[in-house]
CSV table of C-alpha atoms in Angstrom, one decimal:
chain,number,residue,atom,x,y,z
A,1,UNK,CA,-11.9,0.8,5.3
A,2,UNK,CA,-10.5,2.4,8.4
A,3,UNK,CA,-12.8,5.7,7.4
A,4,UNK,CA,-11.7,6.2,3.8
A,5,UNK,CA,-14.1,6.4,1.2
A,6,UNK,CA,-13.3,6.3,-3.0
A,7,UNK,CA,-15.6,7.2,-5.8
A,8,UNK,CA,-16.2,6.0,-8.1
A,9,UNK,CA,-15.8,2.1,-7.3
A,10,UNK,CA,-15.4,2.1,-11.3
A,11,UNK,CA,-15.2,3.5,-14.2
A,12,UNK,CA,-14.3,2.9,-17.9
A,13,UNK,CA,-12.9,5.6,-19.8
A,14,UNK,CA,-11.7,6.2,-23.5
A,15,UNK,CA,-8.7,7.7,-23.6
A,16,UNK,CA,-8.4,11.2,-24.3
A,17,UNK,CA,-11.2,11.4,-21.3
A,18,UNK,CA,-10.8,13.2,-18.4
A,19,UNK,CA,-12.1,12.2,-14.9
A,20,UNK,CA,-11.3,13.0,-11.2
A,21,UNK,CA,-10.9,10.2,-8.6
A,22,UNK,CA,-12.8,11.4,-5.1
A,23,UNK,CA,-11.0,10.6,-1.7
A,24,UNK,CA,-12.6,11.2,1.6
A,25,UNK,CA,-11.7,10.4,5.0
A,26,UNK,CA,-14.4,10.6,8.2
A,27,UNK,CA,-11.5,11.6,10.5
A,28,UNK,CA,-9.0,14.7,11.0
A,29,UNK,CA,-5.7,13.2,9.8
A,30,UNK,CA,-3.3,15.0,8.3
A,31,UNK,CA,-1.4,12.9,5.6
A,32,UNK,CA,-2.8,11.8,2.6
A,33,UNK,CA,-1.8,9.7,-0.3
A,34,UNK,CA,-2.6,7.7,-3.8
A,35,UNK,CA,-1.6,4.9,-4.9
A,36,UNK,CA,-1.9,2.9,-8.3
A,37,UNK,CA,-1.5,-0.8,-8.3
A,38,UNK,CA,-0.7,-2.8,-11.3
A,39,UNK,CA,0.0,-6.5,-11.7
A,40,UNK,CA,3.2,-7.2,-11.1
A,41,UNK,CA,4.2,-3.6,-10.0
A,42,UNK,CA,2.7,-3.7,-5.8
A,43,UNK,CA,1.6,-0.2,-4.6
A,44,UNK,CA,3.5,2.7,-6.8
A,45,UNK,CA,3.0,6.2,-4.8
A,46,UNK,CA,1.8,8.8,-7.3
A,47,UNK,CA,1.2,12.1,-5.3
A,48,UNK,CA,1.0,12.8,-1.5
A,49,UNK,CA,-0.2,15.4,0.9
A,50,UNK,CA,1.2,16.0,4.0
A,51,UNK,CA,-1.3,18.7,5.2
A,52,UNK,CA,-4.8,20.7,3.9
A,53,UNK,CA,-3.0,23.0,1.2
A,54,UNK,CA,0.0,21.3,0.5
A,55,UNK,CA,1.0,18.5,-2.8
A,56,UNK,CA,3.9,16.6,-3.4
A,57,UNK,CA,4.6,14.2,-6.5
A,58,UNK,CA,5.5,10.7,-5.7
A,59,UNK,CA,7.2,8.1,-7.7
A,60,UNK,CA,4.9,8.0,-10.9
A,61,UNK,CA,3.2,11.7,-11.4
A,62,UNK,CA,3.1,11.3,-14.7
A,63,UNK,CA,-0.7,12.5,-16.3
A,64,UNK,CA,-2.0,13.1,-13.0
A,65,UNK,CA,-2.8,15.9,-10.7
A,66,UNK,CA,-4.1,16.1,-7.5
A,67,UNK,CA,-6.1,18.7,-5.3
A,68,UNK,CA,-6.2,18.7,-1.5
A,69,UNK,CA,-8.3,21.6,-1.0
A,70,UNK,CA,-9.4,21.1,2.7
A,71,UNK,CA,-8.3,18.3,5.4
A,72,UNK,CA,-11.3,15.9,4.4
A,73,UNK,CA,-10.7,15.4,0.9
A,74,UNK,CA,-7.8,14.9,-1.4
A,75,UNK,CA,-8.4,14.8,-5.2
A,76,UNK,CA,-6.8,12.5,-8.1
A,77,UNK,CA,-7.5,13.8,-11.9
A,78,UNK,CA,-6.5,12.4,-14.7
A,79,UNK,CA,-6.6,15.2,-17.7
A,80,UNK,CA,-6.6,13.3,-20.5
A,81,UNK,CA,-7.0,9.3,-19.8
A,82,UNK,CA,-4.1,7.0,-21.3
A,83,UNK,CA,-5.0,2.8,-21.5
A,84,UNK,CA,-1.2,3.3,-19.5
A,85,UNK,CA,-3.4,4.3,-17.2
A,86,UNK,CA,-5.6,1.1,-16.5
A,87,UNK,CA,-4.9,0.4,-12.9
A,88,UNK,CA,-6.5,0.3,-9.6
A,89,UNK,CA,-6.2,3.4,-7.6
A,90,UNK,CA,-6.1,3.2,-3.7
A,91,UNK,CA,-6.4,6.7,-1.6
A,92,UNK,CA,-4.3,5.9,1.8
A,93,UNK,CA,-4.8,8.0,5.1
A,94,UNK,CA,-1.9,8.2,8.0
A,95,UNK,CA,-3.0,9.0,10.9
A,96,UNK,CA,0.2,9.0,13.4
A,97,UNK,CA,2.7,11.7,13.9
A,98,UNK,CA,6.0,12.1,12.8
A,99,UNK,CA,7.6,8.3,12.0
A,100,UNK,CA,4.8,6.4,12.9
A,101,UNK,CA,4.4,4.6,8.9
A,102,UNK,CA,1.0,2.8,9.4
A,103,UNK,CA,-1.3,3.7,6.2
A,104,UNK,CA,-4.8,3.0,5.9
A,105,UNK,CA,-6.7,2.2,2.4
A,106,UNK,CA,-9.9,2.6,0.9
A,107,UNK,CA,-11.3,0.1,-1.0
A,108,UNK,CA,-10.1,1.1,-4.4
A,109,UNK,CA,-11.2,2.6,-8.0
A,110,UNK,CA,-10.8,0.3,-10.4
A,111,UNK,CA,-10.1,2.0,-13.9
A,112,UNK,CA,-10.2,1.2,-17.5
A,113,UNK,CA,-9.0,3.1,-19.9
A,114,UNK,CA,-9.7,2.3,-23.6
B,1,UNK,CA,17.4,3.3,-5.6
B,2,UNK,CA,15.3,2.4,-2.8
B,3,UNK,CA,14.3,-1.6,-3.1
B,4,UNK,CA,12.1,-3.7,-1.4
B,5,UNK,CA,12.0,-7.8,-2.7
B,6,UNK,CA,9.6,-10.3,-1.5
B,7,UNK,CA,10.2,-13.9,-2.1
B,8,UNK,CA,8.5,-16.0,-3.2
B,9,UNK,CA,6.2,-14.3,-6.0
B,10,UNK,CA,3.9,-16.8,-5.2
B,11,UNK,CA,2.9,-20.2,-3.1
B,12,UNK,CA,0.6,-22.7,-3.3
B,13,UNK,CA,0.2,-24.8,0.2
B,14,UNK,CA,-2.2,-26.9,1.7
B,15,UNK,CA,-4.4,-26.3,4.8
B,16,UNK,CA,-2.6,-27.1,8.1
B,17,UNK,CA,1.0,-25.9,7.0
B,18,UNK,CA,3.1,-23.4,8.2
B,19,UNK,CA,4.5,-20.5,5.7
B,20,UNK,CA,7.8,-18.1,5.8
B,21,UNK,CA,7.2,-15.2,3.5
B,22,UNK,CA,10.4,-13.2,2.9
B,23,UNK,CA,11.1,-9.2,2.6
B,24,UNK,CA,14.4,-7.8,2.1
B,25,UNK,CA,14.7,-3.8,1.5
B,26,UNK,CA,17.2,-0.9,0.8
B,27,UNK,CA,15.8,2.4,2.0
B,28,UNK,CA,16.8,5.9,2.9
B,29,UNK,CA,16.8,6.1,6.4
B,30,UNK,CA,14.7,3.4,7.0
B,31,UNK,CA,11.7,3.7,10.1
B,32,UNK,CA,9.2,0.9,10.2
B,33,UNK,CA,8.6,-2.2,8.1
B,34,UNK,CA,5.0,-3.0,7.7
B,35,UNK,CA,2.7,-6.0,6.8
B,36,UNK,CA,-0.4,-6.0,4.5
B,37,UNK,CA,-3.0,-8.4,4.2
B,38,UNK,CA,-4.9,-7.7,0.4
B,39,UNK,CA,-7.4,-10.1,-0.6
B,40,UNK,CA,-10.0,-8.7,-3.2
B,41,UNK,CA,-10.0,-5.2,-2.5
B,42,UNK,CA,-7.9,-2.3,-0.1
B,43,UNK,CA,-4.7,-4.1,2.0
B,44,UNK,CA,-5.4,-4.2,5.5
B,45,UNK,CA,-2.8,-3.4,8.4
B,46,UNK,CA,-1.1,-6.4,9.8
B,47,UNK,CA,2.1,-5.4,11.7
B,48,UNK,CA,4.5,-2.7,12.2
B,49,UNK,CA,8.3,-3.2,13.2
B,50,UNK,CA,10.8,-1.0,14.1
B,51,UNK,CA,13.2,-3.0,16.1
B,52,UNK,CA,15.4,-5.9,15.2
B,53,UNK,CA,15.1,-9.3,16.9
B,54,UNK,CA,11.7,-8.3,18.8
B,55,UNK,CA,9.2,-10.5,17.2
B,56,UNK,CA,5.3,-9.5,16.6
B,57,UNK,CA,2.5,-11.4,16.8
B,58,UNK,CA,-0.9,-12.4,16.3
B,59,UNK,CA,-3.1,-15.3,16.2
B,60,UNK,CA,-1.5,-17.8,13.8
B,61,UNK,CA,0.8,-14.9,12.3
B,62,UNK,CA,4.2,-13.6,13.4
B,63,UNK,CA,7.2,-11.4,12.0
B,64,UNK,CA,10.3,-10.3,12.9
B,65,UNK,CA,12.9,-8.1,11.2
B,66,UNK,CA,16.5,-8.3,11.1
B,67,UNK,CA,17.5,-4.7,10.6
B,68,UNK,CA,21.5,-5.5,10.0
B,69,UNK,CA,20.7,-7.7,7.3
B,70,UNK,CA,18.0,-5.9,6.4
B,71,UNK,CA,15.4,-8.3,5.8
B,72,UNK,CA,12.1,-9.6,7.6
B,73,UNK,CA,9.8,-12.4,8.1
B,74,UNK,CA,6.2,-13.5,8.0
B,75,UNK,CA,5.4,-16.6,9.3
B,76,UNK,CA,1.5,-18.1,9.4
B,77,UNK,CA,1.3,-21.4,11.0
B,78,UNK,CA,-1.9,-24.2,10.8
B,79,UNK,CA,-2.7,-22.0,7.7
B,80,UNK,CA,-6.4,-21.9,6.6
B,81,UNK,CA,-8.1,-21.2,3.3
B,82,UNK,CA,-8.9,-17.4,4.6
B,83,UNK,CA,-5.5,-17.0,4.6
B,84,UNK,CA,-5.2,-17.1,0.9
B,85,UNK,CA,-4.1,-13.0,0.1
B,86,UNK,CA,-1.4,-11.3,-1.8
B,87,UNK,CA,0.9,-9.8,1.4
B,88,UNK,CA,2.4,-7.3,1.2
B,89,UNK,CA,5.4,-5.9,2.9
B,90,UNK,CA,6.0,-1.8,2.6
B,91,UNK,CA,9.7,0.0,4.3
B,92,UNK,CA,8.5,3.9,6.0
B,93,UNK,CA,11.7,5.7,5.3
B,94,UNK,CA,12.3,9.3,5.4
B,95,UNK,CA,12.2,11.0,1.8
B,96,UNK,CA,12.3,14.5,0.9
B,97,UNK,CA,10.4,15.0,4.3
B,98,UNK,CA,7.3,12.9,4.2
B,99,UNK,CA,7.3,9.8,5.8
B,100,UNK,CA,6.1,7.7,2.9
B,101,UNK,CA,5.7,3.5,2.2
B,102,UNK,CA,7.6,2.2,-0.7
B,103,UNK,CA,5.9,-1.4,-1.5
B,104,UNK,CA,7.4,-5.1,-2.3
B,105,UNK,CA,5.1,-6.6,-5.1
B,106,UNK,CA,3.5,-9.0,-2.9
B,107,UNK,CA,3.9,-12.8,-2.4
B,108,UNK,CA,0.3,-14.2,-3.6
B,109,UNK,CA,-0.2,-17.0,-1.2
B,110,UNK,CA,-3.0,-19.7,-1.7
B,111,UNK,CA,-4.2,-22.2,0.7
B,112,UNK,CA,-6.0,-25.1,-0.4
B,113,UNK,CA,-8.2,-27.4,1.2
């Protein structure tokens, strides 16, 4: 999965719960992103970081944060788990500069929240 | 409100035909439109375009995008039962300065034997 590793694979939660999605890449790439995919929905972009240090909030931010404390590894947490939350979560490296779009995926966290 | 709409939701063919999945899109200053291949788990990479009328290809798959009517193709031909995916077509367009992928939902395409 192009170097991109997620943990857990999955995990059921009840809500209320809170857990932290782990997102590590093998190479030095700057951009970083996750994803949640629902049926019906394609790829919804919740957070995004363009470099080590730096977080931006995407299209559905809602009950998530994220941590990108050095350039290997980019954080999703969830504080307090909603069954609104039942998804599958996909961490996504770019590794081209400037407008070169082409994202990589890992192979996903698929969560259930009860 | 940027848009992206693939067509048809879903498809159901038989081995040996040929397939035209559809993307249309409306996106801030639009850079690339890209093709995914997801079958049980991550979407993998299958094209990039950025210029109208140049067509891409590989194997049995090809695309080409139309970027004054704002719209693109995939086309799979002699299809195969490995071909059976959800694909997925993503616009790169420049927002609040990150160049970020705003997804279609997918066409889920099955091949039978």
């Amino acid at each position: 999965n192009a170097g991109v590793t997620q943990t857990p694979k999955f995990q059921v939660l009840k809500t209320g719960q809170s857990m932290t999605l782990q997102c590590a890449q093998d190479m030095n790439h700057n951009s970083m992103y996750w994803y949640r995919q629902d049926p019906g929905m394609g790829l919804r972009l919740i957070y995004y970081s363009a470099s080590e240090g730096t977080t931006d909030k995407g299209e559905v931010p809602n009950g998530y944060n994220v941590s990108r404390l050095n350039k290997r590894e980019f954080s999703l947490r969830l504080e307090s788990a909603a069954p609104s939350q039942t998804s599958v979560y996909f961490c996504a490296i770019k590794p081209g500069p400037g407008p070169i779009n082409i994202q990589y995926f890992g192979a996903g966290t698929r969560l259930s929240v009860l | 409100e940027d848009k992206v709409v693939q067509s048809p939701l879903s498809l159901v063919v038989h081995e040996g035909d040929t397939v035209t999945l559809n993307c249309s899109y409306e996106v801030t200053n639009f850079r690339s439109l890209l093709w995914y291949k997801q079958e049980k788990k991550a979407p993998t990479f299958l094209f990039m375009l950025t210029s109208s009328g140049i067509e891409k290809k590989s194997g049995r798959l090809s695309s080409i995008l139309d970027k004054k009517e704002l719209f693109s193709i995939l086309n799979i031909t002699a299809t195969q039962t490995g071909d059976s995916a959800i694909y997925l077509c993503a616009v790169g367009g420049l927002q609040t300065g990150a160049n970020n992928l705003f997804f279609g939902t997918g066409t889920r395409l099955t091949v039978i034997p």
